[in-house]
CSV table of C-alpha atoms in Angstrom, one decimal:
chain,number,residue,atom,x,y,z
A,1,UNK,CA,-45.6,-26.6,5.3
A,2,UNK,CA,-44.0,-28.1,8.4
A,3,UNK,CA,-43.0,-26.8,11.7
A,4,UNK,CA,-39.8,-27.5,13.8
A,5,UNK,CA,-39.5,-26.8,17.3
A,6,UNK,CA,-35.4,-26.0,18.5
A,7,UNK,CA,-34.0,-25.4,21.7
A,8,UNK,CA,-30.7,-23.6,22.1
A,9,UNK,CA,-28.3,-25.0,24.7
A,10,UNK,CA,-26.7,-23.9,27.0
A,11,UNK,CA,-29.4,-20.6,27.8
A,12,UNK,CA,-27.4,-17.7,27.5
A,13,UNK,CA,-29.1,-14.3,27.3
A,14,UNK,CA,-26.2,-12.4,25.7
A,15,UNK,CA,-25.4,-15.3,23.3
A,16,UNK,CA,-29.5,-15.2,22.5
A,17,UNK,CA,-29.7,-10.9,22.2
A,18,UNK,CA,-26.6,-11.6,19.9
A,19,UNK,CA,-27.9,-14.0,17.7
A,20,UNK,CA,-31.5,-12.1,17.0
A,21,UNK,CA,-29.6,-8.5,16.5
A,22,UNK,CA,-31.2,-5.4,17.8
A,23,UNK,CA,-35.3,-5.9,16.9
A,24,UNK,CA,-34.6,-9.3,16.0
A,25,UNK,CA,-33.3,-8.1,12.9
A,26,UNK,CA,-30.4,-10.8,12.1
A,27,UNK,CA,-34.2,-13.6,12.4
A,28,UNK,CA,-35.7,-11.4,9.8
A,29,UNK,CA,-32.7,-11.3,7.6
A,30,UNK,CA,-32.3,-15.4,8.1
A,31,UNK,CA,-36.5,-15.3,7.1
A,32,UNK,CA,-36.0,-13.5,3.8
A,33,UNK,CA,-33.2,-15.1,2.8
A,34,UNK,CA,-34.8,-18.6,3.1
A,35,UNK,CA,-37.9,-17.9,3.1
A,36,UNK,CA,-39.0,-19.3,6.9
A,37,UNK,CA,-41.3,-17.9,9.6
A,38,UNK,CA,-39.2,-18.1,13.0
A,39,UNK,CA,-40.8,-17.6,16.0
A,40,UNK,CA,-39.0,-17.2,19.3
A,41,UNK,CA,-40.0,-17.4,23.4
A,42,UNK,CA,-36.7,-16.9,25.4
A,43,UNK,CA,-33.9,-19.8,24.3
A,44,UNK,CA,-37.0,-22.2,22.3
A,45,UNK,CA,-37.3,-21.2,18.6
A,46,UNK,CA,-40.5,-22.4,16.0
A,47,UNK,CA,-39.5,-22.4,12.4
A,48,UNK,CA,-42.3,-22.6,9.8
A,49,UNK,CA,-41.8,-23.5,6.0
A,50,UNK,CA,-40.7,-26.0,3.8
A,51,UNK,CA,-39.3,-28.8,5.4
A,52,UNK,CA,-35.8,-28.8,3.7
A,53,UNK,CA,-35.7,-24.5,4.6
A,54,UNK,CA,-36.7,-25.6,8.0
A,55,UNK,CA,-33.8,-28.0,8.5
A,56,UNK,CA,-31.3,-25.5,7.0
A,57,UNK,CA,-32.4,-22.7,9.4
A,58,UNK,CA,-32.2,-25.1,12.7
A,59,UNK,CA,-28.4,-25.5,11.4
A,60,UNK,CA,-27.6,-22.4,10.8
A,61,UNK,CA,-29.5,-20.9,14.2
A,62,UNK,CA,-27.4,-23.8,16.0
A,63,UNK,CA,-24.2,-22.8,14.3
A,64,UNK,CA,-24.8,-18.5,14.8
A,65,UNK,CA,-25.4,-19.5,18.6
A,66,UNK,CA,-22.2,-21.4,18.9
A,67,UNK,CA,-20.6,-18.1,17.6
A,68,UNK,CA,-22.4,-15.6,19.0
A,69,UNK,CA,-20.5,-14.4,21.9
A,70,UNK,CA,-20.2,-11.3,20.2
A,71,UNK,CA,-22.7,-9.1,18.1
A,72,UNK,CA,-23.2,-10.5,14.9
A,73,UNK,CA,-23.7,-7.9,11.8
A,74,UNK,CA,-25.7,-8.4,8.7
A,75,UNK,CA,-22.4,-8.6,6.7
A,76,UNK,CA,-21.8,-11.7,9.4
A,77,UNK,CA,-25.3,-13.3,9.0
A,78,UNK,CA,-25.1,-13.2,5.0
A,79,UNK,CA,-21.8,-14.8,5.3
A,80,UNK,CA,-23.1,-17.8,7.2
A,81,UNK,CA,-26.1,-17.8,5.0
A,82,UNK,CA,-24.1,-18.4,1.8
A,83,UNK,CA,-21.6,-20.5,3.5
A,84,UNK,CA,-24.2,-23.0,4.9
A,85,UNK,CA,-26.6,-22.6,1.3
A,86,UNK,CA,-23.3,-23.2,-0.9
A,87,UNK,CA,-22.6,-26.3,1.1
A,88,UNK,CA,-18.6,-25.1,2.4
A,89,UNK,CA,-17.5,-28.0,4.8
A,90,UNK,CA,-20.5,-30.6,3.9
A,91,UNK,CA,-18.6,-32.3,1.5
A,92,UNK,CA,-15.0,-33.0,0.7
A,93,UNK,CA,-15.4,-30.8,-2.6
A,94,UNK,CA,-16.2,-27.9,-0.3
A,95,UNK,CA,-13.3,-28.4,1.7
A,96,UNK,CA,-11.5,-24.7,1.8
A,97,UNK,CA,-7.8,-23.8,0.4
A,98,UNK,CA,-6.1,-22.5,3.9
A,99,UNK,CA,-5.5,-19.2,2.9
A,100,UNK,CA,-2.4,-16.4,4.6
A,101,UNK,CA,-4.2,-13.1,5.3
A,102,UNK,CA,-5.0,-10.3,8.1
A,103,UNK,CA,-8.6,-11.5,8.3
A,104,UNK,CA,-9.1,-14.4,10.3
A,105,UNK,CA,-12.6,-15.4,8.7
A,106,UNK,CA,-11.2,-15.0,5.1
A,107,UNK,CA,-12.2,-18.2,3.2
A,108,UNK,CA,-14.3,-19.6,0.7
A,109,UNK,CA,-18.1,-19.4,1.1
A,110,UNK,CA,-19.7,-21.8,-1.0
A,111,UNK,CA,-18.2,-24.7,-2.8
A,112,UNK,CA,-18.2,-23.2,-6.2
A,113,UNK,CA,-15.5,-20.6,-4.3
A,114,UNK,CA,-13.8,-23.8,-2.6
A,115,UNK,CA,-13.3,-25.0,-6.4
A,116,UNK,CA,-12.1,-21.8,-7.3
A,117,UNK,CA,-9.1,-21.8,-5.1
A,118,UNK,CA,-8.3,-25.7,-5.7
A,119,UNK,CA,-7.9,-24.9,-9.1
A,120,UNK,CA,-6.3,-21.3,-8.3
A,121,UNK,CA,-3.5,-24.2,-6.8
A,122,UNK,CA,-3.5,-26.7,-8.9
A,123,UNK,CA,-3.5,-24.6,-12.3
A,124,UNK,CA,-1.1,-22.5,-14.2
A,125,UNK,CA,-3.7,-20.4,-15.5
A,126,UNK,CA,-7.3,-20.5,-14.0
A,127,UNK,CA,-10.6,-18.0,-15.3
A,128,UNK,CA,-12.6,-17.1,-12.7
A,129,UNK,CA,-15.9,-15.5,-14.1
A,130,UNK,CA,-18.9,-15.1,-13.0
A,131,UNK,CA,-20.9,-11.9,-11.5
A,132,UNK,CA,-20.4,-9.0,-9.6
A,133,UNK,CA,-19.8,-9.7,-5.6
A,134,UNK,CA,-19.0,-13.9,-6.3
A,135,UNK,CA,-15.2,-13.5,-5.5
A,136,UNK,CA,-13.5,-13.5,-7.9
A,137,UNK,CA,-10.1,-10.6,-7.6
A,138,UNK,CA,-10.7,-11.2,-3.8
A,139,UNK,CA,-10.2,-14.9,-3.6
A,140,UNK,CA,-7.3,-15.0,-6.4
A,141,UNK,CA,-6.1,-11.9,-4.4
A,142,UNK,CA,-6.0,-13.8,-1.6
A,143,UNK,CA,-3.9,-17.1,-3.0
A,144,UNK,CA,-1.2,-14.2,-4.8
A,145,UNK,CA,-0.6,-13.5,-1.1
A,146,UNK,CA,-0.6,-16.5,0.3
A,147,UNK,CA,1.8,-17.8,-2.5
A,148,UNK,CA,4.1,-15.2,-1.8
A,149,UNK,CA,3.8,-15.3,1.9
A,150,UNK,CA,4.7,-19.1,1.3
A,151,UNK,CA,7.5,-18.3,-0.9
A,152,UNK,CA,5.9,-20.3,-4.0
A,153,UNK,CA,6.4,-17.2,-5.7
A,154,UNK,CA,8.6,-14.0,-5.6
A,155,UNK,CA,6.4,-11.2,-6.3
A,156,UNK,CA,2.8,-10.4,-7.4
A,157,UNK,CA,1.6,-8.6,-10.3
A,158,UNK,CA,-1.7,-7.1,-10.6
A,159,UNK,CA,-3.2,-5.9,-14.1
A,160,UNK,CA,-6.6,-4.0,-15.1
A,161,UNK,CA,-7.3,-2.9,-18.1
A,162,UNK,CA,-7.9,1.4,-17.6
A,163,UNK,CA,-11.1,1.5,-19.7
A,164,UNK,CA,-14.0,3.5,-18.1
A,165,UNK,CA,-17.1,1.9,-16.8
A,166,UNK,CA,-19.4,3.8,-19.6
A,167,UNK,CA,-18.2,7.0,-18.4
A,168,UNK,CA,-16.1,9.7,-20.3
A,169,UNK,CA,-14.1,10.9,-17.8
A,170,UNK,CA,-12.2,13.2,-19.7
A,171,UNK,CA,-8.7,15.0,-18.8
A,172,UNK,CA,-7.8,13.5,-15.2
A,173,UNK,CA,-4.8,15.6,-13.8
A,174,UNK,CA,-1.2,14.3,-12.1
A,175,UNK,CA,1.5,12.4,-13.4
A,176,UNK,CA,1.0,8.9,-15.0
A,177,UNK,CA,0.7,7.1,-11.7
A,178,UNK,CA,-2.1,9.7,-10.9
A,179,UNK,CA,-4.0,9.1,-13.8
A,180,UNK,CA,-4.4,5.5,-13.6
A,181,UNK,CA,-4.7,4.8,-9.6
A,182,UNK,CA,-8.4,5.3,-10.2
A,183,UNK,CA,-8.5,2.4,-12.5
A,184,UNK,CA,-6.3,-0.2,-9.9
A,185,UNK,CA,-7.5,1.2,-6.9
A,186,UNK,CA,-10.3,-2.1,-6.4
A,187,UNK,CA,-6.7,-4.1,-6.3
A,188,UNK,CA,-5.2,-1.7,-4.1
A,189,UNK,CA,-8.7,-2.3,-1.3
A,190,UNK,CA,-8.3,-5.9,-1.9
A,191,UNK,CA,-4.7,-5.9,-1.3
A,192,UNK,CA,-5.2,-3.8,2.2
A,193,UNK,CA,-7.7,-6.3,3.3
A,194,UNK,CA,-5.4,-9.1,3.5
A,195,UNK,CA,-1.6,-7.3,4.1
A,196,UNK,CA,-0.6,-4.7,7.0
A,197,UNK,CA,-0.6,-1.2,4.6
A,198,UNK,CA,3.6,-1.0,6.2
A,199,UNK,CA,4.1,-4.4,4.5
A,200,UNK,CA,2.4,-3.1,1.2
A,201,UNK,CA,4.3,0.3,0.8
A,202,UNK,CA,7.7,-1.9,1.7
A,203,UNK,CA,6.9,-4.5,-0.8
A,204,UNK,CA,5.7,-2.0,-3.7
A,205,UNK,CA,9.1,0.0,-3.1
A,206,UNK,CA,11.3,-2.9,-3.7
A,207,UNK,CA,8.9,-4.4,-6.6
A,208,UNK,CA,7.4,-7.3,-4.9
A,209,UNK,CA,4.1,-5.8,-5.6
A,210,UNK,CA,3.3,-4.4,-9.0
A,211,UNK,CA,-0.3,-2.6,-9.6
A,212,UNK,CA,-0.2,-2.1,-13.4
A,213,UNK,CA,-2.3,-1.3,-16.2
A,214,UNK,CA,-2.6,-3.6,-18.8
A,215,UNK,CA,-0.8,-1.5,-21.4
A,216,UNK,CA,2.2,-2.1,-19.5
A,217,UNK,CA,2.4,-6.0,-19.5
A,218,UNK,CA,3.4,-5.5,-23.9
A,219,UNK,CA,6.9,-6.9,-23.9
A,220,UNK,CA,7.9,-8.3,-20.8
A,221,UNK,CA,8.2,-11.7,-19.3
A,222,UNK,CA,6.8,-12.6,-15.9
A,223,UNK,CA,8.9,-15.2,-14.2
A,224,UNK,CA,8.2,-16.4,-10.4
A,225,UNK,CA,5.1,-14.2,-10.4
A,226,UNK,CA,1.7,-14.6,-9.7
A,227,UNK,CA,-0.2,-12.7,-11.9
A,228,UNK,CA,-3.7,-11.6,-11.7
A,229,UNK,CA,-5.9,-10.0,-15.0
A,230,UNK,CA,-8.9,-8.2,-13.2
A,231,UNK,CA,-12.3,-7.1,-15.5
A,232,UNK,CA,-11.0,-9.0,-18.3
A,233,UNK,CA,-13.7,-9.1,-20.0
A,234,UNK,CA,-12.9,-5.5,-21.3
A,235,UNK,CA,-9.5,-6.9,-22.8
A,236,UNK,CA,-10.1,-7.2,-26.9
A,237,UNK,CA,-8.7,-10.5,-28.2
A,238,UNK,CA,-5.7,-8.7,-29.1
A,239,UNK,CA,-4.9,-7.6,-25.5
A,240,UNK,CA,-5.8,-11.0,-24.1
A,241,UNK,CA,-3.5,-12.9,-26.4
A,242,UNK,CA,-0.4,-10.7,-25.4
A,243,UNK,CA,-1.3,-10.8,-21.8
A,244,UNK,CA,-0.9,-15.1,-21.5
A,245,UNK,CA,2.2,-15.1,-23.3
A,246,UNK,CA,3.7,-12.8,-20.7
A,247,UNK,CA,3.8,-15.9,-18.4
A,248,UNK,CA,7.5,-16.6,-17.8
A,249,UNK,CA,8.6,-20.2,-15.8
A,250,UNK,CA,7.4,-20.6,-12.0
A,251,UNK,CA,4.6,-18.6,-12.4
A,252,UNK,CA,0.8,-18.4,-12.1
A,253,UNK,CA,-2.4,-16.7,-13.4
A,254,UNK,CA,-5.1,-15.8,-12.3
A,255,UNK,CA,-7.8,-14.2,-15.0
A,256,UNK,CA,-11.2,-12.4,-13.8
A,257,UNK,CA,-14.6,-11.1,-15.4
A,258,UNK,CA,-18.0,-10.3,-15.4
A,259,UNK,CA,-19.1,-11.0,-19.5
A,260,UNK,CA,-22.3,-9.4,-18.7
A,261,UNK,CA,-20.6,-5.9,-17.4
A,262,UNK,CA,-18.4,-5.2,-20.9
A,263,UNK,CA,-17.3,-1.8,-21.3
A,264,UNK,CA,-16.0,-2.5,-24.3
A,265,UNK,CA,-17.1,-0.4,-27.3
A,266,UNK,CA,-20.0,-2.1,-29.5
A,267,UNK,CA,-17.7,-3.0,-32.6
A,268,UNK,CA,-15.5,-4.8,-30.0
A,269,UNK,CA,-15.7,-8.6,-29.2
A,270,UNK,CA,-14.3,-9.3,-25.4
A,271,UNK,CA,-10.9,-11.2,-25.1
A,272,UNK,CA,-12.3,-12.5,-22.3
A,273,UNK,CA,-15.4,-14.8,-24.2
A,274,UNK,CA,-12.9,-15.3,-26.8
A,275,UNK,CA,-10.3,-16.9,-24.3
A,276,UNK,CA,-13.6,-18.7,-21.9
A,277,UNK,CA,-14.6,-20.2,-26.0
A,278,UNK,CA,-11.1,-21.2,-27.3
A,279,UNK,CA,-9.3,-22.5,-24.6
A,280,UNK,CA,-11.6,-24.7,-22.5
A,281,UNK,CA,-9.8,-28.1,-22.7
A,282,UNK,CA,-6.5,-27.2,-22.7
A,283,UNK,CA,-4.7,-28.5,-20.5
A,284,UNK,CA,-3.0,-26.8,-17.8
A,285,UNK,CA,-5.7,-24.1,-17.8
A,286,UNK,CA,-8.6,-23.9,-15.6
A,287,UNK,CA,-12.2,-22.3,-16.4
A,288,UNK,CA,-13.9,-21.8,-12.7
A,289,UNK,CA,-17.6,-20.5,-13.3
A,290,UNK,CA,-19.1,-19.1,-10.5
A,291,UNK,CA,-22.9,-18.0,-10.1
A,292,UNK,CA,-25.5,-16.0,-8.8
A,293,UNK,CA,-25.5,-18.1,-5.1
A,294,UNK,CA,-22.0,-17.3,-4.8
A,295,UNK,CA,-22.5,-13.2,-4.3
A,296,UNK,CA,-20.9,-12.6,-0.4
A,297,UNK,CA,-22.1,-9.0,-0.7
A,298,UNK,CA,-24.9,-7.0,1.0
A,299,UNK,CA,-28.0,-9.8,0.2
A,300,UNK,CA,-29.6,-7.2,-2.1
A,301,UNK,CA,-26.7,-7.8,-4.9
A,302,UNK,CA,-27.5,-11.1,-5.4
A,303,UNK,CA,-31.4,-10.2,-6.0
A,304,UNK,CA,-30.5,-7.3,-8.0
A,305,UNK,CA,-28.3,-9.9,-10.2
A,306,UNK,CA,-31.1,-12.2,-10.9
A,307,UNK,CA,-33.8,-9.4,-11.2
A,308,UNK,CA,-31.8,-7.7,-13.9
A,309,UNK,CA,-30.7,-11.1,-15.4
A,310,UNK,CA,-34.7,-12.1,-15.3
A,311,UNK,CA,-35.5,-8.4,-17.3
A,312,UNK,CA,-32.6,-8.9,-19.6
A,313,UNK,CA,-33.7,-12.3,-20.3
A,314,UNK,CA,-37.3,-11.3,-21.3
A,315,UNK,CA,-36.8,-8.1,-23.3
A,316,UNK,CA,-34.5,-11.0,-25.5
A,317,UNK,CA,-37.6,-13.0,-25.9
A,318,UNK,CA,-40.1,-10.8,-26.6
A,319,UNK,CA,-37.6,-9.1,-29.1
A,320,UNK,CA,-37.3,-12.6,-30.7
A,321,UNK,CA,-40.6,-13.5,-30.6
């Protein structure tokens, strides 16, 4: 255990009530995260722990203070945490795909995420999977939008498969469009994050934007699109086959899942681990793998994720065994 004693220049007492949160509850979240003691008497801060946690949480204390002229909110603390643990901007791997989007802060967090969207560009087709909260619709979300507000591309298409999260939800009333809005609408949120909702509604009316289920992708060809397959991994190998030879000329695709959240009945084998087996190595298709460090959600997914991976993991060996 080693201690490391940090002063914060220049002594501002807003910037320093910003920074600690109300009850010092933005310190408490930095100490659980990385597991640190920090201790604090006006501008001079004592942090206690490992000597490589202790170096990380002078940084990111130094870098929160340089930003704290306004209120910073746990969404904004576990941001910076994940940025600064992923290593975003410490190396030129991490370097960040400029992205085109209402959301000034939108970027990649870690440098598996960085990857993501260097490959997003530099791909035809790129697989982004990986858990729940790592990225993956929003980031590839994100580059469709930025393609088309760069004119790289002349519309986006977005595709889920409508297959219920081990629910039976039974007759659901309204026309066609009303029946499978529940199924899109986590494409819909992500596209209202980064587009002005008047610039949505215009593009959807004309076609620029397409929200589709995957049933409707059978026959067509997509040229000058980029195209986005969300929850593959409840596509069957049949389904997944027919959606990549939609791909017309110009156009991109992106492909994202979770393997271990199938909804898939048991008999059926995901198109999604078929495609992530078969097509690794060929070229002009990228596989991005992203991991448990790379959840930008409320801090409690990502322990929630390894907890359940850790249980999962046991009740295999002790059936094995």
């Amino acid at each position: 255990m080693t201690t490391l004693e940090l002063d914060l220049h220049p002594v501002d007492n807003q910037r320093l009530a910003n920074l600690c949160g109300v009850l010092d509850e933005n310190l408490k979240q930095i100490e659980r995260t990385l597991g640190v003691s920090i201790r604090r008497r006006g501008e001079h801060f004592s942090v206690q722990g490992e000597e490589p946690k202790t170096v990380m949480t002078a940084t990111i204390l130094q870098s929160f203070y340089r930003n704290a002229r306004h209120s910073l909110s746990a969404e904004h603390i576990h941001a910076g945490l994940v940025e600064v643990q992923g290593g975003v901007g410490h190396s030129a791997e991490g370097a960040s795909v400029p992205l085109v989007a209402r959301r000034p802060d939108l970027k990649s967090r870690t440098v598996r995420q960085a990857q993501y969207l260097t490959q997003i560009q530099d791909h035809v087709i790129t697989f982004g999977v990986g858990p729940a909260g790592t990225g993956k619709t929003y980031l590839a979300v994100a580059a469709a939008v930025t393609a088309l507000e760069r004119e790289q591309v002349k519309r986006i298409v977005l595709v889920r498969p409508a297959v219920e999260a081990g629910e039976k939800l039974g007759f659901l009333p309204g026309d066609l469009s009303q029946k499978v809005d529940p199924y899109l609408r986590p494409l819909y949120d992500a596209l209202y994050d980064m587009m002005a909702p008047e610039d949505i509604e215009r593009h959807t009316e004309r076609g620029v934007i397409e929200v589709a289920p995957l049933a409707y992708m059978r026959g067509r060809t997509l040229n000058h699109a980029f195209v986005i397959l969300d929850e593959a991994q409840n596509t069957t190998p049949e389904q997944m086959l027919m959606f990549l030879t939609r791909l017309g000329f110009d156009s991109k695709c992106v492909i994202t899942g979770d393997l271990t959240q199938q909804d898939l009945p048991p008999n059926k084998i995901s198109g999604l681990l078929e495609a992530y087996k078969l097509l690794r190595g060929v070229e002009g298709i990228a596989f991005a793998d992203l991991k448990d460090a790379d959840v930008v959600r409320h801090e409690l997914v990502q322990r929630v994720i390894q907890a359940y991976r850790k249980g999962r993991h046991e009740g295999r060996q002790k059936k094995n065994g």
